JSON list of C-alpha atoms in Angstrom, two decimals:
[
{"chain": "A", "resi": 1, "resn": "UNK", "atom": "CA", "xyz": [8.53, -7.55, -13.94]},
{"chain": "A", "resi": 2, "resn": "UNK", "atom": "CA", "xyz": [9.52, -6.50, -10.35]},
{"chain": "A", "resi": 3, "resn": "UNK", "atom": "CA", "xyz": [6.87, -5.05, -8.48]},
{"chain": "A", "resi": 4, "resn": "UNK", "atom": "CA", "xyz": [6.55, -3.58, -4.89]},
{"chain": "A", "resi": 5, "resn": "UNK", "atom": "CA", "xyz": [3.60, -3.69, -2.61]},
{"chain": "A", "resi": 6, "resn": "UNK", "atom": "CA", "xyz": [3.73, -1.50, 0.14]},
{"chain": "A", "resi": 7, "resn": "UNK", "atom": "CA", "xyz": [0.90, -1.67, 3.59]},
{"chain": "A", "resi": 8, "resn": "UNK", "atom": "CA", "xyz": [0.56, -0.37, 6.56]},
{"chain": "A", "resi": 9, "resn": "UNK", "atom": "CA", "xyz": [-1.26, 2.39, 8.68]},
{"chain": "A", "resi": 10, "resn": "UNK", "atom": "CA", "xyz": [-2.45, 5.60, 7.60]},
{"chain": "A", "resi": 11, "resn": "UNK", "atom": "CA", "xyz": [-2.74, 7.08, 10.76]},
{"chain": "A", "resi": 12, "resn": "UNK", "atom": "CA", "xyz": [-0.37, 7.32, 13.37]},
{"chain": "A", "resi": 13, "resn": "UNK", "atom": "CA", "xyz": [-0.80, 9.61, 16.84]},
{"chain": "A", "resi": 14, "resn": "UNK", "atom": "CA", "xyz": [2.75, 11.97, 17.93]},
{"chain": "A", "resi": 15, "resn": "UNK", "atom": "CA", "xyz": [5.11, 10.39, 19.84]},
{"chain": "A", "resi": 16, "resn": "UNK", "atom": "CA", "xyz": [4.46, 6.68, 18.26]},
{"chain": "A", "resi": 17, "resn": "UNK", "atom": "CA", "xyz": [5.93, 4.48, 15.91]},
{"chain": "A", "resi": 18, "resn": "UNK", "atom": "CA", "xyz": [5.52, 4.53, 11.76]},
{"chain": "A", "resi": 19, "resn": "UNK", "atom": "CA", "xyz": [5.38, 1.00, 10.44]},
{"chain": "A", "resi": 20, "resn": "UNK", "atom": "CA", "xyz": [5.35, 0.33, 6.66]},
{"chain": "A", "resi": 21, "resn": "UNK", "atom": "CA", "xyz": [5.51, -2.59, 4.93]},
{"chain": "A", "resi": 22, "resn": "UNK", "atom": "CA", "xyz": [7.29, -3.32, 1.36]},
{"chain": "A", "resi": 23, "resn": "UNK", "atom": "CA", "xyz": [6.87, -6.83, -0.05]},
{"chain": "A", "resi": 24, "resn": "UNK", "atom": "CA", "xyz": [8.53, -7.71, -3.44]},
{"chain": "A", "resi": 25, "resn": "UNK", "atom": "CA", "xyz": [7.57, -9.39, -6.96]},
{"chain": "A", "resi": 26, "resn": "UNK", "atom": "CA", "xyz": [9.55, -10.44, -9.72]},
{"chain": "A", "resi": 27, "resn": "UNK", "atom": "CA", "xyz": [12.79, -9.23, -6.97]},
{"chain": "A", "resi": 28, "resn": "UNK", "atom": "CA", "xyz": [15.06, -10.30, -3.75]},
{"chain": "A", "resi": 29, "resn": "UNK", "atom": "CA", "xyz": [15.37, -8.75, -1.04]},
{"chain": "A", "resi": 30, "resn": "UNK", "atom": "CA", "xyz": [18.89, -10.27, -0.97]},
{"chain": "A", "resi": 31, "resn": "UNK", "atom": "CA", "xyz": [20.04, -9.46, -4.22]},
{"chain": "A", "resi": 32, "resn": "UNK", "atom": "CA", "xyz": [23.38, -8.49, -4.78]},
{"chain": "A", "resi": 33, "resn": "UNK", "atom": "CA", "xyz": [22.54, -6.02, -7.08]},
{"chain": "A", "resi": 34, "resn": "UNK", "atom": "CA", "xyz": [19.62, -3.62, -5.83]},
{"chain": "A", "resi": 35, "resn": "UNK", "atom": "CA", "xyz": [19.00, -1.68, -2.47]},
{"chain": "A", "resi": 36, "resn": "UNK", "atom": "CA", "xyz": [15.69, -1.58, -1.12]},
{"chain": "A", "resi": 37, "resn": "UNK", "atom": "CA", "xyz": [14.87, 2.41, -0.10]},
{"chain": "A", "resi": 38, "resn": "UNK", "atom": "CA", "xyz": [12.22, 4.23, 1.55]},
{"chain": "A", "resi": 39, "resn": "UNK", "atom": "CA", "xyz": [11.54, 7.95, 0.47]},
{"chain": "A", "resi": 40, "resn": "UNK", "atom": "CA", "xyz": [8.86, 10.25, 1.78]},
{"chain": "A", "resi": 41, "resn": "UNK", "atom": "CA", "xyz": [7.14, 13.13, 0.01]},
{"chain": "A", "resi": 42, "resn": "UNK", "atom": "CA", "xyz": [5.39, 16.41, 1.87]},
{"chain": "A", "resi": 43, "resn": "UNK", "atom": "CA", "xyz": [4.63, 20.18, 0.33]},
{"chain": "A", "resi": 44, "resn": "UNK", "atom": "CA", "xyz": [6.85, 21.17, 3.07]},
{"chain": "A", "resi": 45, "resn": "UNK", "atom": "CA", "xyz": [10.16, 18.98, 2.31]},
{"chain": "A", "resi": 46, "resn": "UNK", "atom": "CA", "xyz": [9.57, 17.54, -1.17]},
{"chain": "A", "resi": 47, "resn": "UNK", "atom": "CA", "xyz": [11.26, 14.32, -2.05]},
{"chain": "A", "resi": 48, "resn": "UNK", "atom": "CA", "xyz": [13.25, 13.11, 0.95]},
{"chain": "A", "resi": 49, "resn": "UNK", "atom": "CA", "xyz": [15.24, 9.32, 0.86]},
{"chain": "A", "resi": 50, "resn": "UNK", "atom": "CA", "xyz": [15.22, 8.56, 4.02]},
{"chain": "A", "resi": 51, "resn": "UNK", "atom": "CA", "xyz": [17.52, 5.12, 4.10]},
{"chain": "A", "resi": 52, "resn": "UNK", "atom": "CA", "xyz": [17.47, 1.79, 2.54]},
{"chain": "A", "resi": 53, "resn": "UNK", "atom": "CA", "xyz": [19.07, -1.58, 3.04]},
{"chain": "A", "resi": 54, "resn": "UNK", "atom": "CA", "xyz": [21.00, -4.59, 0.56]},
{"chain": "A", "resi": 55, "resn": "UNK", "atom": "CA", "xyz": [22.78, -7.03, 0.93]},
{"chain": "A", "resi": 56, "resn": "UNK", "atom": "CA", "xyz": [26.39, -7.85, -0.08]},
{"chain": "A", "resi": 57, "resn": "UNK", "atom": "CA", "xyz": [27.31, -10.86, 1.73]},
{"chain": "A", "resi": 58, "resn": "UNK", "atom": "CA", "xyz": [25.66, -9.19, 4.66]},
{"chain": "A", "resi": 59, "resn": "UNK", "atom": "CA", "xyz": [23.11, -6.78, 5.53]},
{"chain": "A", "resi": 60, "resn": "UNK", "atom": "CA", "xyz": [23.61, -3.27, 5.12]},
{"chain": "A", "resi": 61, "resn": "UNK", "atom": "CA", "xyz": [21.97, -0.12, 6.49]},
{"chain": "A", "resi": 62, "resn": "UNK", "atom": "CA", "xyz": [22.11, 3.67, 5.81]},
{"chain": "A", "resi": 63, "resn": "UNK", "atom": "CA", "xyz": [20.26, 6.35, 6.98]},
{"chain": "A", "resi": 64, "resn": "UNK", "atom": "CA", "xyz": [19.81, 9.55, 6.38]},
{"chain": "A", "resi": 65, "resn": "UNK", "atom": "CA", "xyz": [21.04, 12.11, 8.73]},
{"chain": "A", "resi": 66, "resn": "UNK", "atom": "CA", "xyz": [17.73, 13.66, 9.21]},
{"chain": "A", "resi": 67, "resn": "UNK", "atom": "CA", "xyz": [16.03, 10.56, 10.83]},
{"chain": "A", "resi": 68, "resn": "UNK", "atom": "CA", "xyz": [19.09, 8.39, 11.42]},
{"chain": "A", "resi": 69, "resn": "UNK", "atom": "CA", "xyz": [18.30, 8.40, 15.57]},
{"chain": "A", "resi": 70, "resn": "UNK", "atom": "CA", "xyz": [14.72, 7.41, 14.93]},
{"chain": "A", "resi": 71, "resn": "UNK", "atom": "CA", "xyz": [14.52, 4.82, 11.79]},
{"chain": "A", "resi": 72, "resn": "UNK", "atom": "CA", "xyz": [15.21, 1.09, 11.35]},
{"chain": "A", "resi": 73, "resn": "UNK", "atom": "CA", "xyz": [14.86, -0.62, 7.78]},
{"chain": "A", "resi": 74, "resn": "UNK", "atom": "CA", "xyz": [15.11, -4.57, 7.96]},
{"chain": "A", "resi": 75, "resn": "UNK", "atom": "CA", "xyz": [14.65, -7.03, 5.24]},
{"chain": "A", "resi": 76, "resn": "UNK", "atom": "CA", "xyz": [12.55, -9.94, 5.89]},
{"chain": "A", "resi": 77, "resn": "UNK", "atom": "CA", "xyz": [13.81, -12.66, 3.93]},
{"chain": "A", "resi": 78, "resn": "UNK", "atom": "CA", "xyz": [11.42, -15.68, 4.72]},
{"chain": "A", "resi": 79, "resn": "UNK", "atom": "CA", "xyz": [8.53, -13.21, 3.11]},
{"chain": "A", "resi": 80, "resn": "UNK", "atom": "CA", "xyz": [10.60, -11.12, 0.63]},
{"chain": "A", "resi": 81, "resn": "UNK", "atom": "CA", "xyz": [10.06, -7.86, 1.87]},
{"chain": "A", "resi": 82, "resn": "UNK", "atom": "CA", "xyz": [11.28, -4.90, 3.76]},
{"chain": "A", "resi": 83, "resn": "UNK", "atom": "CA", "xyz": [10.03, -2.72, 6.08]},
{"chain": "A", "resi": 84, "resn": "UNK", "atom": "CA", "xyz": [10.38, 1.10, 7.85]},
{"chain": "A", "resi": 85, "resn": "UNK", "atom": "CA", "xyz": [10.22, 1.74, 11.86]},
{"chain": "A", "resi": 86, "resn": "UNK", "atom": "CA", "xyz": [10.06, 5.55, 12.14]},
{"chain": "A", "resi": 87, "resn": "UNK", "atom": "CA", "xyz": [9.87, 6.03, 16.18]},
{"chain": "A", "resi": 88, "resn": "UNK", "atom": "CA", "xyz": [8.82, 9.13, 18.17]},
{"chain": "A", "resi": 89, "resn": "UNK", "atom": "CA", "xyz": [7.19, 10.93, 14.95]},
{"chain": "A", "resi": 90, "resn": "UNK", "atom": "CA", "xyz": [5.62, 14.36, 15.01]},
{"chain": "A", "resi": 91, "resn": "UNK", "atom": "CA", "xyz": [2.78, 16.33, 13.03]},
{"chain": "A", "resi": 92, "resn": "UNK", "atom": "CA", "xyz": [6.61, 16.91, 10.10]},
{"chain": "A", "resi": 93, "resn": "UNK", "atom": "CA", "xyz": [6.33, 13.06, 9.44]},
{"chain": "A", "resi": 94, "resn": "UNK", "atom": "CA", "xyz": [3.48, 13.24, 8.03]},
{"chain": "A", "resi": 95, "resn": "UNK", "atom": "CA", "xyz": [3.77, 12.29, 4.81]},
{"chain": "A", "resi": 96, "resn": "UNK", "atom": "CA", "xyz": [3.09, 10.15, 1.50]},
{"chain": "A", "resi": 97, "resn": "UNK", "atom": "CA", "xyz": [5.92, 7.85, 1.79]},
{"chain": "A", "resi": 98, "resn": "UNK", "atom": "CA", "xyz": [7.31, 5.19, -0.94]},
{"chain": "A", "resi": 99, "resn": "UNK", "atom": "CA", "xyz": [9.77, 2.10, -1.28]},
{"chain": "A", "resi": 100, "resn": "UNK", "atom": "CA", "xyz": [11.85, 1.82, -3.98]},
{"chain": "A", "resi": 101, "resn": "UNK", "atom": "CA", "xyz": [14.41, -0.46, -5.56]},
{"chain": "A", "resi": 102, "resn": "UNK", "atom": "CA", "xyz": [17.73, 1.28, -6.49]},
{"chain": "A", "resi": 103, "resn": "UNK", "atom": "CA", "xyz": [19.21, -0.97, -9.54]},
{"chain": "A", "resi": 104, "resn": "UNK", "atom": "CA", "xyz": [23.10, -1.24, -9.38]},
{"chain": "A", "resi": 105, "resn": "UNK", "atom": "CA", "xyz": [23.08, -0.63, -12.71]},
{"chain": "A", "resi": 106, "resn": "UNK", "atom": "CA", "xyz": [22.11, 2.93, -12.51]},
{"chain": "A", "resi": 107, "resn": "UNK", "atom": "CA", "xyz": [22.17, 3.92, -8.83]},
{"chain": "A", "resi": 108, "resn": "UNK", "atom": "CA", "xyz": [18.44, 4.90, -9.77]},
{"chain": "A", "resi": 109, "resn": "UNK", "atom": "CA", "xyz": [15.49, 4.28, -8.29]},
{"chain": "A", "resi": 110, "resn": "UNK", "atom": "CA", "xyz": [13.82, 2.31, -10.97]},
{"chain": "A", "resi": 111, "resn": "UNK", "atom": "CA", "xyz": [11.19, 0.31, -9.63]},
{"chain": "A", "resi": 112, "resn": "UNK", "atom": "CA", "xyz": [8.47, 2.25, -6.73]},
{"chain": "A", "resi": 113, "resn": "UNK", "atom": "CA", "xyz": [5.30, 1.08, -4.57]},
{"chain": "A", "resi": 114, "resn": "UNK", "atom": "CA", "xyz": [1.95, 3.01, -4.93]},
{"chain": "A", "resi": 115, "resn": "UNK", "atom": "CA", "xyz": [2.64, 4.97, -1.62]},
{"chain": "A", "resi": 116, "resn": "UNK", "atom": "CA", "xyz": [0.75, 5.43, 1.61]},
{"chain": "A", "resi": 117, "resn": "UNK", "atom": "CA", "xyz": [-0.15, 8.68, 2.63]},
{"chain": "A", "resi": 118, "resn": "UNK", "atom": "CA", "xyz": [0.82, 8.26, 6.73]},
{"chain": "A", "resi": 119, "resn": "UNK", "atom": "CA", "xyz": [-1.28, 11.32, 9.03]},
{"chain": "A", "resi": 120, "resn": "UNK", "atom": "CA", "xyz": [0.69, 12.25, 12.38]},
{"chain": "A", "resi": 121, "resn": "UNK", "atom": "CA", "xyz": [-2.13, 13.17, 14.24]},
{"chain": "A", "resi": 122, "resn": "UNK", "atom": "CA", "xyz": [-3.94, 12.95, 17.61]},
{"chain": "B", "resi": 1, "resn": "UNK", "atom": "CA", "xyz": [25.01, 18.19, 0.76]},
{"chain": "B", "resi": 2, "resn": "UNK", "atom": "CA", "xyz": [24.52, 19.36, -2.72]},
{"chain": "B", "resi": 3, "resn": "UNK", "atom": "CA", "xyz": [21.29, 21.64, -3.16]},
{"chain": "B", "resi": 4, "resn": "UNK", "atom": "CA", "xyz": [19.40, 20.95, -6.81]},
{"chain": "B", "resi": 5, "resn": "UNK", "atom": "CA", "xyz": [17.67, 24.02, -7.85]},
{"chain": "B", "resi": 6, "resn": "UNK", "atom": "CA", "xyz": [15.31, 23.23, -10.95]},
{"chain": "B", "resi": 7, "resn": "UNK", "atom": "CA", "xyz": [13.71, 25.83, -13.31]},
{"chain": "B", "resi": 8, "resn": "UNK", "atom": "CA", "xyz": [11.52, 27.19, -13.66]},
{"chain": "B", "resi": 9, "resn": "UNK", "atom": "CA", "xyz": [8.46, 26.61, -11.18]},
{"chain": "B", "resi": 10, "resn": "UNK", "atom": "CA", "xyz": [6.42, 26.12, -13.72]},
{"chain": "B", "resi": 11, "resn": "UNK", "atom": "CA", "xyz": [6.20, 25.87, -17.65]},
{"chain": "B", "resi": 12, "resn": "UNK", "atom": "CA", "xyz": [2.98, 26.49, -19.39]},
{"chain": "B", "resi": 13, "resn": "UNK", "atom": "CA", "xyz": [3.16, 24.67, -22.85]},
{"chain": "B", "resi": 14, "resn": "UNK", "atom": "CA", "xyz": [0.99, 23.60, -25.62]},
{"chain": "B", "resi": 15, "resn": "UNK", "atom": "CA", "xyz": [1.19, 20.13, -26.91]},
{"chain": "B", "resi": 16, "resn": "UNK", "atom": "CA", "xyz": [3.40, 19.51, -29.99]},
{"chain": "B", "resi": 17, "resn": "UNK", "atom": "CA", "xyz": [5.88, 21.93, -28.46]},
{"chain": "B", "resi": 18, "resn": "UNK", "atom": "CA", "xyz": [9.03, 21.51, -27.33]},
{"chain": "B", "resi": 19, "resn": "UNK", "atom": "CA", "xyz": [10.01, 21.52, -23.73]},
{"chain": "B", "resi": 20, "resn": "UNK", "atom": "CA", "xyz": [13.20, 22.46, -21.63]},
{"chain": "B", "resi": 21, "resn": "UNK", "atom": "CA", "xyz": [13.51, 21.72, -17.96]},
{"chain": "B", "resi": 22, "resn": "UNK", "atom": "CA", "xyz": [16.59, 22.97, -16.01]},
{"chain": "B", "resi": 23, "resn": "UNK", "atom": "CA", "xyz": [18.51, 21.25, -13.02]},
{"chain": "B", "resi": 24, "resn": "UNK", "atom": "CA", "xyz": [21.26, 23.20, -11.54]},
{"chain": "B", "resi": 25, "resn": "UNK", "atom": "CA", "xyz": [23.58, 21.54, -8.80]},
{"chain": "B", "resi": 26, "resn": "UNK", "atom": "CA", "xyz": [25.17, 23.87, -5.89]},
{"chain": "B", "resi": 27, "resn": "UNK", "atom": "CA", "xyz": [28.17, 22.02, -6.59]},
{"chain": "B", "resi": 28, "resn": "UNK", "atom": "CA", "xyz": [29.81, 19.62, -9.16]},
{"chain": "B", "resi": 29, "resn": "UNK", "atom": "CA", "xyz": [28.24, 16.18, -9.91]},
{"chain": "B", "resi": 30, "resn": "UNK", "atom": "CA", "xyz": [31.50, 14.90, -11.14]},
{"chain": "B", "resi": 31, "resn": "UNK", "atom": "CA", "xyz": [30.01, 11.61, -11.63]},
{"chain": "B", "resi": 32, "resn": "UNK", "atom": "CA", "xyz": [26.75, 12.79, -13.90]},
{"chain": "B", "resi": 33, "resn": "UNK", "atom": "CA", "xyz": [24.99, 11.04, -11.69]},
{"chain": "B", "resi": 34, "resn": "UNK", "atom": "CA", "xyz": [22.02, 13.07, -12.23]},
{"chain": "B", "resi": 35, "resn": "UNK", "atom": "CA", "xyz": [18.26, 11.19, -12.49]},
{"chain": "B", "resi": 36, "resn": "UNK", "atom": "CA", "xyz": [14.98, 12.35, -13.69]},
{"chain": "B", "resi": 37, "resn": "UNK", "atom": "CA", "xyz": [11.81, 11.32, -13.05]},
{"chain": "B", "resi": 38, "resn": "UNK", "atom": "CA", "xyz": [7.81, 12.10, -13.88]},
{"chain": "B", "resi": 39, "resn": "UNK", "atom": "CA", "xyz": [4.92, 12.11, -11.47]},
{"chain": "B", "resi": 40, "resn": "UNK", "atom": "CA", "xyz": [1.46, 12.01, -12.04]},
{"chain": "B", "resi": 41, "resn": "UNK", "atom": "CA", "xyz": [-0.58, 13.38, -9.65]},
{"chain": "B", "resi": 42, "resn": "UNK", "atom": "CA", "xyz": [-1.73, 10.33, -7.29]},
{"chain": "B", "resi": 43, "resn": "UNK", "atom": "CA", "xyz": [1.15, 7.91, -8.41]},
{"chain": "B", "resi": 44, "resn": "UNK", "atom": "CA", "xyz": [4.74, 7.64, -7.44]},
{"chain": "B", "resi": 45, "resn": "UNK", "atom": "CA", "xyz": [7.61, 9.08, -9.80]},
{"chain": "B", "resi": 46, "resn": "UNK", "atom": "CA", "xyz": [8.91, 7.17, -12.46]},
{"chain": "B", "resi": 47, "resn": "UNK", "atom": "CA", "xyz": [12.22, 7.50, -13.31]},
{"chain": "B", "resi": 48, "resn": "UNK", "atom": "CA", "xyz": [12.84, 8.61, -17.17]},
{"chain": "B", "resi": 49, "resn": "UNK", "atom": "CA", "xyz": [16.75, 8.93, -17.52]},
{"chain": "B", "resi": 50, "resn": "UNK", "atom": "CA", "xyz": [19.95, 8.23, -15.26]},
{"chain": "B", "resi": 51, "resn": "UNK", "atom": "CA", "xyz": [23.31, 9.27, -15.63]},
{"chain": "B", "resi": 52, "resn": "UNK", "atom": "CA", "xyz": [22.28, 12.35, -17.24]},
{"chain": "B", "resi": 53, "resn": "UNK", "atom": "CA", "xyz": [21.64, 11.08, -20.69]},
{"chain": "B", "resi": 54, "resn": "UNK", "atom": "CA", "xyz": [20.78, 7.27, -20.64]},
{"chain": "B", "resi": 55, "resn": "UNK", "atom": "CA", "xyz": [17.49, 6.85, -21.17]},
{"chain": "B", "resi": 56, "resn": "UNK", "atom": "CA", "xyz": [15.32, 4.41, -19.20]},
{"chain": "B", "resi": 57, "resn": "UNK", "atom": "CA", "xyz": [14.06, 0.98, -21.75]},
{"chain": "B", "resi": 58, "resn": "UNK", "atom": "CA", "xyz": [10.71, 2.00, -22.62]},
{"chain": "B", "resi": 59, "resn": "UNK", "atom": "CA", "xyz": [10.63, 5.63, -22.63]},
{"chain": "B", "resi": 60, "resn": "UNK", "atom": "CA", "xyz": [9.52, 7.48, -25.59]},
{"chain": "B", "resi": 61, "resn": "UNK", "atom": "CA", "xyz": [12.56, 8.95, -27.49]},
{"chain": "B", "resi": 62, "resn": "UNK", "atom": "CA", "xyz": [11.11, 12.18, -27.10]},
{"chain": "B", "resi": 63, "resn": "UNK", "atom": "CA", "xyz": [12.42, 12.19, -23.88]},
{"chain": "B", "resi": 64, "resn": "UNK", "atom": "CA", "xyz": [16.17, 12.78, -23.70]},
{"chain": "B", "resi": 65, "resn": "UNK", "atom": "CA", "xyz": [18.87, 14.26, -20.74]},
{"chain": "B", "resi": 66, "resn": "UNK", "atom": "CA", "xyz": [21.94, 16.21, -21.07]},
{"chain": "B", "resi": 67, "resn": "UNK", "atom": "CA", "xyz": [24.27, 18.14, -19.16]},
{"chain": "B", "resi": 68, "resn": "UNK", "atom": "CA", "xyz": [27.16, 17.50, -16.96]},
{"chain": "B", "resi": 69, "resn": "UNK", "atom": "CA", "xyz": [28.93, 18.91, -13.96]},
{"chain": "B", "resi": 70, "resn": "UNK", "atom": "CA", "xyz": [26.47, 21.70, -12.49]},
{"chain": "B", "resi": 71, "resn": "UNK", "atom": "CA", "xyz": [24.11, 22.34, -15.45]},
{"chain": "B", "resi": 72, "resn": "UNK", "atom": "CA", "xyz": [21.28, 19.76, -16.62]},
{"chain": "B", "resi": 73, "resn": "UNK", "atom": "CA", "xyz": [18.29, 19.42, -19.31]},
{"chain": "B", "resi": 74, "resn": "UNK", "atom": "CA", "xyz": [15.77, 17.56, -19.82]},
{"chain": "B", "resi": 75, "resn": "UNK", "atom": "CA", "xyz": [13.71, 18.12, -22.72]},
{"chain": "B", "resi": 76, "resn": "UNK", "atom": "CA", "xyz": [10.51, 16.87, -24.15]},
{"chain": "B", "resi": 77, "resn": "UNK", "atom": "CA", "xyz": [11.22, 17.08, -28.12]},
{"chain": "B", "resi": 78, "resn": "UNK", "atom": "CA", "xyz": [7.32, 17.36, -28.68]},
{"chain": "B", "resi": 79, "resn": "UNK", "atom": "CA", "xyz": [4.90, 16.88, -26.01]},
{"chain": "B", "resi": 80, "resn": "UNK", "atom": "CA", "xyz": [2.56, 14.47, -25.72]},
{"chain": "B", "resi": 81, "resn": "UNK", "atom": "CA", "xyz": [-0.89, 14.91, -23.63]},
{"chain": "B", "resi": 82, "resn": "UNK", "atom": "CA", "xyz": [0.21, 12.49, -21.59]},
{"chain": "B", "resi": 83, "resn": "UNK", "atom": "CA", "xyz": [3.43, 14.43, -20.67]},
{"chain": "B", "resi": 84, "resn": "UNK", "atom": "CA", "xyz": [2.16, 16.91, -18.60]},
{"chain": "B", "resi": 85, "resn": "UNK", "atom": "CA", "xyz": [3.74, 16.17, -15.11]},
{"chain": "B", "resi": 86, "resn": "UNK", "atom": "CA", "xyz": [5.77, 17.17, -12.10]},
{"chain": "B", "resi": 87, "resn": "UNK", "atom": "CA", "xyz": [9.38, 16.42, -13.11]},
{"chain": "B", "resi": 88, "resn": "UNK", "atom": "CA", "xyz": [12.06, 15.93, -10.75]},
{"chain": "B", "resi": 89, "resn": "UNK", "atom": "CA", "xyz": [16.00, 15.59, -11.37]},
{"chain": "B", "resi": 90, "resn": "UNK", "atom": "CA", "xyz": [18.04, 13.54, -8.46]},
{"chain": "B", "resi": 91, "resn": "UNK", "atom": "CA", "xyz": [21.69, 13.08, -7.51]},
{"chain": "B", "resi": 92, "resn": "UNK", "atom": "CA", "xyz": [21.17, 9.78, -7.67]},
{"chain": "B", "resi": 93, "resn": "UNK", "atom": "CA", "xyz": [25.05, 9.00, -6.38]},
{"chain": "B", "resi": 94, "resn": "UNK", "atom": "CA", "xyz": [25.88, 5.90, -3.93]},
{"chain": "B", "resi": 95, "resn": "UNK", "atom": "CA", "xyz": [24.04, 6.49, -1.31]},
{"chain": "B", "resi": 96, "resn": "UNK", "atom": "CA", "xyz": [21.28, 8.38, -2.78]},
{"chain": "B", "resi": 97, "resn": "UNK", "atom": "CA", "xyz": [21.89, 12.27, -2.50]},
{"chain": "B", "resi": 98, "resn": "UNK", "atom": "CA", "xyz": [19.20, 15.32, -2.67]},
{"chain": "B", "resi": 99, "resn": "UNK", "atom": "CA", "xyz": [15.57, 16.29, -5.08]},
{"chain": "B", "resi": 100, "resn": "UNK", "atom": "CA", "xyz": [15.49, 18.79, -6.70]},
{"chain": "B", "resi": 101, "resn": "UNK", "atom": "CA", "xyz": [12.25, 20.52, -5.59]},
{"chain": "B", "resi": 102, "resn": "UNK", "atom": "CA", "xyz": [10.04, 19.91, -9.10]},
{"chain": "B", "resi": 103, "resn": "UNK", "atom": "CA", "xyz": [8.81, 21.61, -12.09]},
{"chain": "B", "resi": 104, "resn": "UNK", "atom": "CA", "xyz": [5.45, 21.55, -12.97]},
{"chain": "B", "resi": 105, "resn": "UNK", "atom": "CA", "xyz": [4.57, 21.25, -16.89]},
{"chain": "B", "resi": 106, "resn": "UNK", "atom": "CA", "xyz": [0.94, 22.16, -17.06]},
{"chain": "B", "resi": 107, "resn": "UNK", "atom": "CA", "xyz": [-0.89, 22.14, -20.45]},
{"chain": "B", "resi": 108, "resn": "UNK", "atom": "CA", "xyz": [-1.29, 26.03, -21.79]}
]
């Protein structure tokens, strides 16, 4: 059963960086046949993917456009997890934001973390 | 970008009844790629069908998805307590497209 873990801050002041965590269970990172994603949720934008990152004989990213200058999502392959870098947020990142796997066989997002509820504040 | 639009808002149901949840696309998901997925208030969604229609192994068969190019259902054949939920429908296309913004089933 392939489970996701996610960590990281809950608060994080304007103009700083957004670090989450994602490690996975019963998964790889470097599967051929899954993406690794990170989505964000807020009563102002709803459900919002935000990028991901597989690989297929190498590492892939996409982003995005609405955070594409400010986000990085690398695998970690020696721990089996992924992570977000979401530089130079404002009080509009704040947010409850998940990881998710996207199964090749669907294109879904089958498999999600708990979520962390991230505060932009001062 | 394609806009999902679902309907309506809300739906105020009693259980045993039947529900049906509406998805419309601003343009054509030639593909059917269309998702949906239930969220419990505190948890993260769980995806229910994919593709329109094929349903996800273990979900109740009271669940089921239909629909294709602009216009998509989702209904609940007879609901369950435990089915009352934010639903959302997804483009889920390669790489991931748009949410629609919910509908809220709330027990009447």
């Amino acid at each position: 059963q392939v489970q996701l873990q996610q960590s990281g801050p809950g608060l994080v002041k304007p103009s700083q960086t957004l670090s989450l965590t994602c490690a996975i269970s019963g998964d790889s990172v470097s599967s051929n046949s899954a993406a690794w994603s990170w989505i964000r949720q807020s009563p102002s934008r709803g459900l919002e993917w935000l990028g991901r990152t597989y690989y297929r004989s190498k590492w892939y990213r996409e982003y995005a456009v609405s955070v594409k200058s400010r986000i990085s999502i690398n695998p970690d392959t020696s721990k089996n997890q992924f992570s977000l870098q979401l530089n130079s947020v404002t009080l509009e990142d704040t947010a409850v934001y998940f990881c998710a796997r996207i199964f090749y066989g669907s294109f879904a997002m089958d498999v999600w973390g708990q979520g962390t509820t991230v505060t932009v504040s001062s | 970008e394609i806009v999902l639009t679902q309907s309506p808002g809300t739906l105020s149901l009693s259980p045993g009844e039947r529900a049906t949840l509406s998805c419309r696309a601003s343009q054509s998901i030639t593909t059917n790629y269309l998702a949906w997925y239930q969220q419990k208030p505190g948890q993260a969604p769980r995806l229910l069908i994919y593709g329109a229609s094929t349903r996800v192994t273990g979900i109740p068969d009271r669940f089921s998805g239909s629909g294709s190019g602009t216009d998509f259902t989702l209904t609940i054949s007879r609901l369950e307590p435990e089915d009352f939920a934010v639903y959302f429908c997804q483009e889920h296309r390669n790489p991931p497209g748009t949410f629609g913004q919910g509908t809220k089933l709330e027990i009447k």
